[in-house]
Coordinates of C-alpha atoms in Angstrom, one line a residue:
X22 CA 64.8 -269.9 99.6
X23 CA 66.1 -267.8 102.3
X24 CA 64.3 -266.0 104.8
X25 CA 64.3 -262.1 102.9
X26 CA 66.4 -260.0 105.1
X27 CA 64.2 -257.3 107.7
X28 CA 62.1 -260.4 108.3
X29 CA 62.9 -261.9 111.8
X30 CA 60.8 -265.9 112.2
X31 CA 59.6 -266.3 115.4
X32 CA 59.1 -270.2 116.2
X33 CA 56.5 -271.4 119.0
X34 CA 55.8 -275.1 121.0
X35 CA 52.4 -273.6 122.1
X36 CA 51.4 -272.4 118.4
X37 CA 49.6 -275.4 116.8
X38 CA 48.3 -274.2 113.2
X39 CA 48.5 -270.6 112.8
X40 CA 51.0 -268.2 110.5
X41 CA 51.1 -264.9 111.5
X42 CA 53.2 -262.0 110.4
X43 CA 52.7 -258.3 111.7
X44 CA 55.2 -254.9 111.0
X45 CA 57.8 -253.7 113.8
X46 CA 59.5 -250.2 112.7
X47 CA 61.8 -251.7 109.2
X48 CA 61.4 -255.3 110.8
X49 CA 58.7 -257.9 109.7
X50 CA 58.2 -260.6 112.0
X51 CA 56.5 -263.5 111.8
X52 CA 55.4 -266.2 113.8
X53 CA 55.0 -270.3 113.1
X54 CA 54.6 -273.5 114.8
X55 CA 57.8 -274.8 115.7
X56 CA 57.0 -278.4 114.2
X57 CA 57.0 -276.9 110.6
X58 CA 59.9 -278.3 108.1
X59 CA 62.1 -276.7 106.9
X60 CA 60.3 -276.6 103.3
X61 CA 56.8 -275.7 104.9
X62 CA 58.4 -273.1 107.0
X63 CA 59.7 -271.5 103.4
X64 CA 56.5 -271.3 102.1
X65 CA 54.4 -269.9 105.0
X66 CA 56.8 -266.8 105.2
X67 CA 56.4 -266.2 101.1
X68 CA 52.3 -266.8 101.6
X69 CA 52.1 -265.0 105.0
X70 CA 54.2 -261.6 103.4
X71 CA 52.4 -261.9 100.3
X72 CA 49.3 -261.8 102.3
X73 CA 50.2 -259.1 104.5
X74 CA 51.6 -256.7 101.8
X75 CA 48.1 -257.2 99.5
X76 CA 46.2 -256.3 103.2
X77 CA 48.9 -253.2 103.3
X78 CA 48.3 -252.3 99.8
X79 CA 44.3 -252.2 100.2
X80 CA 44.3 -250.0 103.5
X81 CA 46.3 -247.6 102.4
X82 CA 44.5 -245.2 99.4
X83 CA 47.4 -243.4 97.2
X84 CA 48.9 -240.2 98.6
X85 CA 46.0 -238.2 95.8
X86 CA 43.7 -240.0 94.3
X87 CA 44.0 -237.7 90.9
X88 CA 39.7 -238.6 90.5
X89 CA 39.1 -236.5 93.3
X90 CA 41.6 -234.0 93.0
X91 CA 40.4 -233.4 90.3
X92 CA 36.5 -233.2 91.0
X93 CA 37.5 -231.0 93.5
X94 CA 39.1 -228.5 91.7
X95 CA 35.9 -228.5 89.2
X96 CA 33.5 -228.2 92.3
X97 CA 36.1 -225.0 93.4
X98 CA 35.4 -223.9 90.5
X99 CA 31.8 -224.2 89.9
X100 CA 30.5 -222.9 93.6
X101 CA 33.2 -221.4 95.0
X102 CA 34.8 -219.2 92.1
X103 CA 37.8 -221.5 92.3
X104 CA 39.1 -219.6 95.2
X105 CA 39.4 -223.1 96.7
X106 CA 43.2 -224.6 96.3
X107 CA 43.5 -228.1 97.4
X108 CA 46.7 -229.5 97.1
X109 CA 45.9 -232.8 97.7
X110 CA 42.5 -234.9 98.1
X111 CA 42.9 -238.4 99.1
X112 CA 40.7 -241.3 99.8
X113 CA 41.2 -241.9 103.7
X114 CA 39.8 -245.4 105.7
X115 CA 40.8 -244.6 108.9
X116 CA 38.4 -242.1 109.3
X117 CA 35.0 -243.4 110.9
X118 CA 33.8 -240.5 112.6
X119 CA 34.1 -238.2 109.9
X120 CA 32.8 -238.3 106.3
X121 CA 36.0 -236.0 105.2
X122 CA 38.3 -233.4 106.6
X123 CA 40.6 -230.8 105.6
X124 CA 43.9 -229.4 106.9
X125 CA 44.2 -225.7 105.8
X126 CA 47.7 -225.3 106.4
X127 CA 49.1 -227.6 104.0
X128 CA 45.0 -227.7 101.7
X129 CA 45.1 -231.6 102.4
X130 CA 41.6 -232.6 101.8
X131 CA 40.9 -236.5 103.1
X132 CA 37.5 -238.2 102.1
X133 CA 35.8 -240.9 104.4
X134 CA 36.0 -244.6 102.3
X135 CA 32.9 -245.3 104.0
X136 CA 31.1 -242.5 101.0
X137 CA 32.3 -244.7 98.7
X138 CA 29.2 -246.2 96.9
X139 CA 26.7 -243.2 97.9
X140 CA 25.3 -241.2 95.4
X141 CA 27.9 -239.0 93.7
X142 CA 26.0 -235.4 95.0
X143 CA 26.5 -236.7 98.5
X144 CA 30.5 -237.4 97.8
X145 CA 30.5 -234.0 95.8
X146 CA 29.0 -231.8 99.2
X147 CA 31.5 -233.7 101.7
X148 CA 34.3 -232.5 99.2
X149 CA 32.4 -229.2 98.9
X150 CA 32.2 -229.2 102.7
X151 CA 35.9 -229.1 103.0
X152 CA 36.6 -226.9 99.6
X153 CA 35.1 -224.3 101.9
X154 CA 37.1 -225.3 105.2
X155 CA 40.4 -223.9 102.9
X156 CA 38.3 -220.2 102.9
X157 CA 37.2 -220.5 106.4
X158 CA 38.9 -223.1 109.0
X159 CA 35.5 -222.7 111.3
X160 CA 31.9 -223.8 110.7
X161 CA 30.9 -219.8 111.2
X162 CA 28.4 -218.1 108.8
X163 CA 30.5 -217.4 105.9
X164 CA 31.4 -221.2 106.2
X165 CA 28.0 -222.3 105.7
X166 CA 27.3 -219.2 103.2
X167 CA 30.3 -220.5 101.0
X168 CA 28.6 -224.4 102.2
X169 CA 25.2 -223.8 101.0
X170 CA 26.3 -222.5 97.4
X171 CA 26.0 -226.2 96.7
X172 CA 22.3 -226.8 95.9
X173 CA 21.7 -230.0 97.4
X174 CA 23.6 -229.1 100.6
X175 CA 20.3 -230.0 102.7
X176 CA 19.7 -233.3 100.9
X177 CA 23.0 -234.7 101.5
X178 CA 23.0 -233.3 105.4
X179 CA 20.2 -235.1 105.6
X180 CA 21.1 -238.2 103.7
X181 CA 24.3 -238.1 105.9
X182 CA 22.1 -238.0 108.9
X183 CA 20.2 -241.0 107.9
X184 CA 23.1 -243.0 107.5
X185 CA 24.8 -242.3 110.4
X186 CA 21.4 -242.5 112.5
X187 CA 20.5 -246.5 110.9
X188 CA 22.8 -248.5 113.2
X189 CA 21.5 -247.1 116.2
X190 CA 17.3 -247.9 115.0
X191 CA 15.7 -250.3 116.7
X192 CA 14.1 -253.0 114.3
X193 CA 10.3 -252.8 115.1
X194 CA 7.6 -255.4 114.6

């Protein structure tokens, strides 16, 4: 079997037993130990990319995750008169800091991975949360009046808190 074109194999004397492959611009390259045959060199490029595309795949959410579009649009619609359009609501993992954030220009609404798993009223005030930042970009008092029309807005801040506050406890006893 070939080498698959875009996919440039990088041989090295000092690498003993690691495969590695890793994405440059169009251009997959991938790096072996320069005693491999010809026949094992074959089949650590097709496990290596097959690895590295099923990592891919996993870190990257779709482009709208339809599920939360559409709870969206019925949270819009249950606190906020619907007057809250997202075009999209995605899934994100590369948000750590955040639990979700919103881009009122274009109604992008992206939802921390790390809620996945909490209870669903928490996940339904972070999407809330930024259902109101496409009325109001800033966190003024008609954000927070538009915010708090969700009633368990204070239970999930503080459930939020919690969670973000546990890493940083000290284990006592």
């Amino acid at each position: 079997m070939p080498v698959p074109p875009n996919v440039e194999v990088r041989r090295s004397a000092r690498r003993r037993r690691t495969v590695s492959a890793y994405r440059d611009g169009d251009k997959t390259i991938v790096l072996l130990p320069s005693r491999l045959t010809k026949a094992e060199e074959e089949y650590e490029i097709a496990r290596i990319l097959q690895r590295l595309e099923g990592r891919e795949r996993r870190s990257r959410p779709p482009s709208c995750d339809d599920e939360l579009l559409d709870r969206a649009r019925r949270l819009s619609a249950q606190y906020l008169d619907g007057e809250a359009e997202p075009a999209s609501v995605r899934w994100a993992a590369n948000q750590r800091s955040r639990w979700g954030s919103c881009t009122p220009d274009d109604a992008t609404i992206r939802i921390s991975t790390m809620l996945r798993g909490m209870p669903g009223w928490v996940v339904d005030y972070v999407i809330v949360h930024e259902l109101a930042h496409l009325l109001e970009p800033s966190h003024n008092a008609y954000f927070w009046d538009l915010v708090n029309r969700y009633p368990k807005t204070e239970r999930a801040r503080g459930y939020l808190e919690g969670v973000a506050a546990a890493p940083h406890l000290q284990a006592t006893g």
